[in-house]
XYZ file of C-alpha atoms in Angstrom:
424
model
C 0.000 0.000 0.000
C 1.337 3.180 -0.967
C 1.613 6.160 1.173
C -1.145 7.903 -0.391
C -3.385 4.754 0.029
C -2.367 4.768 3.956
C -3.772 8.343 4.280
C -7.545 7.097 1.800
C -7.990 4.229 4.794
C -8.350 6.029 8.155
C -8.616 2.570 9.598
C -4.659 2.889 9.325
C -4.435 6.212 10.360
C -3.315 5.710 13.634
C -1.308 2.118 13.065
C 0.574 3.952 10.527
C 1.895 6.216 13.358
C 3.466 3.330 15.458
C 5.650 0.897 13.215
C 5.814 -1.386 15.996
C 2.158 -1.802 16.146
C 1.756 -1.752 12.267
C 4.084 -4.561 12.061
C 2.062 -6.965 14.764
C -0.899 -5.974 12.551
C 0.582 -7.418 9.487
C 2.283 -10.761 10.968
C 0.485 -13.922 10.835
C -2.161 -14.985 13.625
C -1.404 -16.663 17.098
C -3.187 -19.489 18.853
C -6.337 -17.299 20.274
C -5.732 -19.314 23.367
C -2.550 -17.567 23.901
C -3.926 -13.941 24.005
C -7.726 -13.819 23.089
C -7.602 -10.162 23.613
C -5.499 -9.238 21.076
C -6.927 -12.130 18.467
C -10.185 -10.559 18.761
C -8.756 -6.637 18.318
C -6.196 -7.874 15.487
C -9.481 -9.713 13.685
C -11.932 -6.896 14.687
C -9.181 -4.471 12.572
C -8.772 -6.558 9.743
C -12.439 -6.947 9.116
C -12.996 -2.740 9.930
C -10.114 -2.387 6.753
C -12.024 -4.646 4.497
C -15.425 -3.059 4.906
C -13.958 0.195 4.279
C -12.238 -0.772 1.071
C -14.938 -2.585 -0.500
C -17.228 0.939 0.849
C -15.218 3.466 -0.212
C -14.203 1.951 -3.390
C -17.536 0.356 -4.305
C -15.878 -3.577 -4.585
C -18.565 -6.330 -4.907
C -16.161 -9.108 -5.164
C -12.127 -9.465 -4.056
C -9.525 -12.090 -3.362
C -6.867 -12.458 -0.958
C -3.906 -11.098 -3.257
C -6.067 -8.371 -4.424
C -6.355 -7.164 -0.212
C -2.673 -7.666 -0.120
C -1.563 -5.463 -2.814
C -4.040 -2.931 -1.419
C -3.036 -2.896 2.320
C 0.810 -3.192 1.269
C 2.895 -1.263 3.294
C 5.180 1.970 1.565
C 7.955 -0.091 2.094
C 6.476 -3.018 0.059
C 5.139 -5.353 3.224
C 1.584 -7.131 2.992
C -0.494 -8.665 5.301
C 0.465 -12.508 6.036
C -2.914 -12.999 8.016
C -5.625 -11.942 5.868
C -6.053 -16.319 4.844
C -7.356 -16.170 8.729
C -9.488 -13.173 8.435
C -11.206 -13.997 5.362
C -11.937 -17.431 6.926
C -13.702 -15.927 9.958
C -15.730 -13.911 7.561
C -16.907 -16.828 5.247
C -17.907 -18.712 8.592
C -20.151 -16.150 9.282
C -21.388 -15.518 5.872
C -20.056 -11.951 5.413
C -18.650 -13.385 2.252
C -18.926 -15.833 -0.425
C -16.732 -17.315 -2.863
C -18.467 -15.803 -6.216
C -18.820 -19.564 -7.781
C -20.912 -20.365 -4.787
C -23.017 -17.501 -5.402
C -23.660 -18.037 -8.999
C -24.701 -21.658 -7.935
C -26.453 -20.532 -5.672
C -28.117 -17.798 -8.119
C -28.815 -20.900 -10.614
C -30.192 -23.396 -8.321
C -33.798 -24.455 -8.584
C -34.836 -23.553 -4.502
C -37.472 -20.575 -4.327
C -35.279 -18.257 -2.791
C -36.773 -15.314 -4.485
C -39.113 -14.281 -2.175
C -36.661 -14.267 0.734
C -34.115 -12.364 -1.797
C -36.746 -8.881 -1.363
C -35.704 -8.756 2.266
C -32.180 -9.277 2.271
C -29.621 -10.770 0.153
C -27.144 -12.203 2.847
C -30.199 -13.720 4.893
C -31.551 -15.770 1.693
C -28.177 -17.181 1.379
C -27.760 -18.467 4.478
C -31.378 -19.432 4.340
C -30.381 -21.751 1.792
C -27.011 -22.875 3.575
C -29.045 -24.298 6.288
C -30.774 -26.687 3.880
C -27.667 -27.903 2.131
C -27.181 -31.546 3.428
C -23.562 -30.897 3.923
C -22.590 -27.763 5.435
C -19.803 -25.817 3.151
C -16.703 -24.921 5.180
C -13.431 -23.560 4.016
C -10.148 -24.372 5.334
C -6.380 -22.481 4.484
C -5.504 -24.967 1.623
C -8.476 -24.740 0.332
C -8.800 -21.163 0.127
C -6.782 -19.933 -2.989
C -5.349 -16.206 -2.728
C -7.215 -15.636 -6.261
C -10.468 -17.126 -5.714
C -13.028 -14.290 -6.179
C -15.062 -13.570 -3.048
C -18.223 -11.548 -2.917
C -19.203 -9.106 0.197
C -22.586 -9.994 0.824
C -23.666 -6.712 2.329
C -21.805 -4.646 -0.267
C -23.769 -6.397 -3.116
C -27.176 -5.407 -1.462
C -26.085 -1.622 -1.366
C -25.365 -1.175 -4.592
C -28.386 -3.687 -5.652
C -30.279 -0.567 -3.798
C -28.179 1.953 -5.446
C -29.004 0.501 -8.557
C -33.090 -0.343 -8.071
C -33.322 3.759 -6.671
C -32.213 4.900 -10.204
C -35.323 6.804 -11.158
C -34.450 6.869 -14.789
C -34.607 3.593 -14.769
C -37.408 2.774 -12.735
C -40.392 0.538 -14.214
C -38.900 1.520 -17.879
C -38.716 -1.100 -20.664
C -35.245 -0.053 -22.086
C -32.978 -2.117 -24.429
C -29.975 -3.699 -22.885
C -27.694 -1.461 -24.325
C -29.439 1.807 -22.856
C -29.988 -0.336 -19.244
C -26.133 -0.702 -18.905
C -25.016 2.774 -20.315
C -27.432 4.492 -17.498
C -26.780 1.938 -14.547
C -22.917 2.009 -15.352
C -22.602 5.750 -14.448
C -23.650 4.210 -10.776
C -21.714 1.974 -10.778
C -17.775 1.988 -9.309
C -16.761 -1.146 -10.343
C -17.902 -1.873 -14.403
C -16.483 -5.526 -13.682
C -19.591 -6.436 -11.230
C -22.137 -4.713 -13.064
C -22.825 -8.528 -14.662
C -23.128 -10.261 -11.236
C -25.730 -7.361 -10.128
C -27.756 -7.908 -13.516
C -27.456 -11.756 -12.522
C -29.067 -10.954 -8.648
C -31.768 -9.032 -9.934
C -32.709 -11.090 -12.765
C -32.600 -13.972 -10.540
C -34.830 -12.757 -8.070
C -37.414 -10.797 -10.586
C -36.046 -7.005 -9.963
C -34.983 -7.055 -13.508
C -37.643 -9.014 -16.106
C -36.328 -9.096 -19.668
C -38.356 -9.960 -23.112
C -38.280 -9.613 -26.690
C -39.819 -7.017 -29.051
C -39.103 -6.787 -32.890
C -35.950 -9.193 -31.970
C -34.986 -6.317 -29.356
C -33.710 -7.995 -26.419
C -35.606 -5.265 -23.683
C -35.204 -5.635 -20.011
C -37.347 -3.733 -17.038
C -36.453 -3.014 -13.743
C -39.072 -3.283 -11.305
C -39.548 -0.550 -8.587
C -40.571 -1.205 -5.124
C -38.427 -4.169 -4.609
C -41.709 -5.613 -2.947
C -43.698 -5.443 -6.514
C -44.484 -8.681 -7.828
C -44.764 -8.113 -11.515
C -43.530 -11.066 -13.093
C -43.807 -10.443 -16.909
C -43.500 -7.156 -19.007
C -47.320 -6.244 -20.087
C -48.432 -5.959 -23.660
C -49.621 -1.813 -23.194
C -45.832 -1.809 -22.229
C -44.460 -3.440 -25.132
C -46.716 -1.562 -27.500
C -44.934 1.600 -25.668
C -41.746 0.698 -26.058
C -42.293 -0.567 -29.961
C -43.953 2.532 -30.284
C -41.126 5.182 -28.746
C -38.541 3.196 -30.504
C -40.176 3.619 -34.036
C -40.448 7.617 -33.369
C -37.039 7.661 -32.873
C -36.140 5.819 -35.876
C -38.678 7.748 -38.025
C -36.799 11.434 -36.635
C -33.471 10.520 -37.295
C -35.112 9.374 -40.757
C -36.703 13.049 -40.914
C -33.430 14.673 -39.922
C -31.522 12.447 -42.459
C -34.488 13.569 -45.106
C -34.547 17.710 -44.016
C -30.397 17.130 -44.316
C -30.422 15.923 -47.975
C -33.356 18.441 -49.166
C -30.640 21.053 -47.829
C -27.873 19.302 -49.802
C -30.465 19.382 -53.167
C -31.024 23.152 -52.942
C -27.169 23.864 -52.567
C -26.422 21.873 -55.292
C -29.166 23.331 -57.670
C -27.783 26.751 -56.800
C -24.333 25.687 -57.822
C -25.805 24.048 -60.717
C -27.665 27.483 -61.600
C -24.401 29.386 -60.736
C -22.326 26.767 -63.478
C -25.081 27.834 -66.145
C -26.278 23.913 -65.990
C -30.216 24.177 -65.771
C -31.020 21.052 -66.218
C -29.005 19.833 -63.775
C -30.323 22.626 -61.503
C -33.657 21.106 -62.721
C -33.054 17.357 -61.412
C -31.510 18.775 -57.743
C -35.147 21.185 -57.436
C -36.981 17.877 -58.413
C -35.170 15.954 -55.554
C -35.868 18.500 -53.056
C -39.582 18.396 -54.037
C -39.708 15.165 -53.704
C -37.848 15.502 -49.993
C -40.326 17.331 -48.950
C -42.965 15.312 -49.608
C -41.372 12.357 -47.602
C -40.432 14.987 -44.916
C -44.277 16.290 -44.534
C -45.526 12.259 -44.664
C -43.165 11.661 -41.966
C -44.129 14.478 -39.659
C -47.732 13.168 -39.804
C -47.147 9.779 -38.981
C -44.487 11.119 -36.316
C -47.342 12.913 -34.946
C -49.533 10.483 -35.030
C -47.548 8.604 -32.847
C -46.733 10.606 -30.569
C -50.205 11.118 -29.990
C -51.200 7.745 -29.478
C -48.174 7.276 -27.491
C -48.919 10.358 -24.948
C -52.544 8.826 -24.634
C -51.187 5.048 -23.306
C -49.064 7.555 -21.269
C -52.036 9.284 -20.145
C -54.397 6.270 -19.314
C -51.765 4.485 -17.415
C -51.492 7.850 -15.130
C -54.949 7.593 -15.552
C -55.294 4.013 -14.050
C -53.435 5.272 -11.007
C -55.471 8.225 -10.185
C -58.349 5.898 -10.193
C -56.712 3.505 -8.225
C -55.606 6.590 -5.735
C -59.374 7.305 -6.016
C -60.470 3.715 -5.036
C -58.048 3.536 -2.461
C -59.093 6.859 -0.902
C -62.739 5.949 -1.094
C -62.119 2.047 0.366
C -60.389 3.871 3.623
C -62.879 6.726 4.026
C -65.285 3.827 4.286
C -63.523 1.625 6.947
C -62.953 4.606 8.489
C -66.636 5.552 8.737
C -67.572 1.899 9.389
C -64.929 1.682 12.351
C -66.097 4.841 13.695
C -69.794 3.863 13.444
C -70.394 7.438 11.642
C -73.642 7.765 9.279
C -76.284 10.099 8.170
C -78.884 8.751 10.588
C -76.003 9.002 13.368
C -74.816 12.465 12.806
C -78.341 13.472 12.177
C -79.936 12.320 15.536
C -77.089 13.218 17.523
C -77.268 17.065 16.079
C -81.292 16.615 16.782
C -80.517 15.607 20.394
C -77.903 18.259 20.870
C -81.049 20.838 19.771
C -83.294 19.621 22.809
C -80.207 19.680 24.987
C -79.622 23.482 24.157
C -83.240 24.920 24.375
C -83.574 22.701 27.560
C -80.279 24.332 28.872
C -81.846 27.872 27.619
C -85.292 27.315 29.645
C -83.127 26.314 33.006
C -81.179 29.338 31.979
C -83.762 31.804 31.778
C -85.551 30.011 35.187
C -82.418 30.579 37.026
C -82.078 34.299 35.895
C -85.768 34.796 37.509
C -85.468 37.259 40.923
C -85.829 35.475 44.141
C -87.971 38.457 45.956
C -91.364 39.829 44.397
C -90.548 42.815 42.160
C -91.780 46.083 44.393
C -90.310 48.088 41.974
C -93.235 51.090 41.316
C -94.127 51.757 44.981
C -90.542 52.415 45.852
C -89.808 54.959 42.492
C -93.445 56.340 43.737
C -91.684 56.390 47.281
C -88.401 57.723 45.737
C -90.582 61.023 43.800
C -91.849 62.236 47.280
C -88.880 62.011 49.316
C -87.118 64.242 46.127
C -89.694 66.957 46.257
C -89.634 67.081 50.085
C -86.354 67.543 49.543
C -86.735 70.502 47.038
C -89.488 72.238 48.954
C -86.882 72.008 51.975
C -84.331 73.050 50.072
C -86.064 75.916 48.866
C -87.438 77.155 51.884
C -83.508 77.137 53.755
C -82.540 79.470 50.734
C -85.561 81.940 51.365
C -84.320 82.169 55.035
C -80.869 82.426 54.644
C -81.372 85.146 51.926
C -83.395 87.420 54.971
C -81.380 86.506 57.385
C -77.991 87.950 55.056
C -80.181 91.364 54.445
C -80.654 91.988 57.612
C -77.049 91.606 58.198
C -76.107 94.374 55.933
C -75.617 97.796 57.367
C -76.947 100.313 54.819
C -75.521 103.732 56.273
C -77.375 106.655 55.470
C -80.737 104.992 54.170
C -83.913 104.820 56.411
C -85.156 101.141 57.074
C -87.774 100.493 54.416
C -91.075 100.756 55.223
C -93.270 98.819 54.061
C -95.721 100.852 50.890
C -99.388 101.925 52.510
C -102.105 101.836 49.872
C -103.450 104.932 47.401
C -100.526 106.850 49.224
C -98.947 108.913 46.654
C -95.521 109.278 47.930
C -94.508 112.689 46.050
C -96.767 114.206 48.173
C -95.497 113.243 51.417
C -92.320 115.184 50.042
C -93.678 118.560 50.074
């Protein structure tokens, strides 16, 4: 491993800082019964480096040499103990020698079903009906026998079946691999992914026109098991409006070249030759105009099966809508009679609640209410008489006070005196 590959694995980040450490890490295995502790961390490592090398670099399937040359040291050291490691992982079926998982792919035991849930779990589903149980020893194990990570394959089997481009699309084999293959790290185990899905119905292929067409089908749950006929009629029906525009282009390319070449033809004094290229263009254009009808055409029909199969699913949003609205009702016990006796009921419980309402706002004492403003009037025009009789008096009584030098007291007028007179 070189020193730039050190610093892409941080699993070695911190054994590549202690040589003496690094170089325990890469010697062979001792008896577990001499130092379990350190078996179990020196395994526990090993398997860490591994997972992050098949994660970070995308690998399906590895061998033994291959995790050697990877995890080589900058001064040219490998691992002598990955033969241990890679046993401890086939024991617990974290890998798979890729032969045994192309058997397995290709044997006749319904394993499908359990294949939707989880890839490692189906295999070792199967495992635990094979008569004899398959073990690996160290001379058996080769250091270039292909081996296949289990979990890795079911990530990018998910990576691969969340490809919305290629979702529930029938799509010739040619324009399947170009699209998935931008997805995909590793080209070389792009085959053994189209072999897992095929095998357990992700991927469905057929024939149209002697087109070799293959659909991926999205949820993993679905259960579709053949490509429909509306489909195929889709796909032979897209494919022929392609062929028919790059006809159209081809056609609209050589009425261009016809006109040049009648102007040259014009320019070189040659009308009859300018003649025949006009001709050809005419007749260019006729092809071009038949073609844009049919394209047309098609593309009508084409957005219409497009339609009705949105169509079909708003209906079936619709029925599905409708079917829990109804449980829902059912459950509840909710219906017109219900709803409309219980508002009915909640009628007689409000004008009830209004007449107790209107009793309780009664007064308790008999309403005396005119005798005591009748009661009221007279004791306010006592007072005002009263009132008016205290301002009479005190209005003497301050005259009486005032000392009017220099005028006799006032006398009080005598009848048919004429005062003048008394002044003489």
């Amino acid at each position: 491993m070189t020193d730039s590959n050190m610093r892409r694995f941080s699993t070695f980040e911190a054994a590549a800082k202690n040589p003496e450490r690094l170089n325990l890490l890469f010697s062979p295995f001792r008896s577990k019964a001499l130092n379990p502790e350190h078996y179990d961390e020196k395994l526990k490592f090993w398997m860490r480096a591994i997972e992050e090398y098949v994660t970070k670099d995308g690998k399906i399937t590895f061998s033994i040499r291959e995790l050697q040359n990877v995890f080589r040291t900058p001064d040219g050291k490998r691992p002598t103990c990955l033969v241990e490691v890679i046993g401890h992982l086939l024991r617990e079926n974290i890998i798979v020698p890729r032969e045994e998982w192309v058997k397995f792919l290709n044997s006749s035991n319904t394993w499908t079903s359990w294949s939707i849930s989880s890839v490692k779990w189906a295999f070792t589903k199967v495992l635990s009906y094979t008569p004899i149980a398959v073990t690996y020893s160290k001379r058996e194990m080769e250091l270039d026998t292909q081996l296949l990570h289990l979990s890795q394959l079911e990530i990018q089997q998910d990576k691969v079946l969340g490809m919305a481009s290629v979702q529930n699309k029938v799509m010739s084999w040619e324009e399947w691999k170009t699209e998935v293959s931008s997805s995909i790290k590793c080209p070389e185990d792009l085959e053994l992914l189209i072999e897992s899905l095929k095998s357990n119905r992700m991927l469905l292929t057929d024939h149209i026109s002697h087109v070799e067409v293959v659909k991926m089908v999205y949820p993993r749950n679905s259960r579709k098991l053949d490509i429909t006929q509306a489909e195929k009629s889709q796909y032979d029906i897209s494919r022929t409006i392609q062929m028919l525009e790059a006809d159209l282009t081809e056609l609209l390319t050589k009425q261009e070249q016809a006109e040049q070449l009648a102007r040259q033809s014009l320019k070189e004094g040659k009308r009859t030759t300018a003649k025949h290229h006009l001709r050809t263009k005419k007749f260019l254009e006729k092809r071009a105009a038949k073609l844009n009808e049919v394209l047309d055409n098609l593309s009508v029909i084409s957005h219409q099966i497009e339609d009705s199969a949105s169509d079909a699913l708003i209906v079936s949003a619709y029925e599905a809508g409708k079917a829990a609205l109804a449980k829902q009702l059912k459950d509840n016990n909710l219906s017109t009679n219900r709803v409309t006796e219980a508002m009915l009921d909640l009628q007689n419980v409000l004008e009830d609640y209004d007449e107790v309402s209107a009793g309780l706002s009664q007064p308790v004492i008999p309403d005396d209410g005119a005798e005591i403003e009748e009661e009221l009037a007279i004791l306010l025009e006592e007072d005002r008489k009263n009132t008016a009789k205290l301002a009479n008096e005190d209005a003497l009584r301050q005259l009486d006070e005032i000392n009017l030098e220099g005028l006799d007291p006032l006398k009080p007028k005598m009848p048919g005196r004429n005062l003048a007179r008394e002044n003489f």
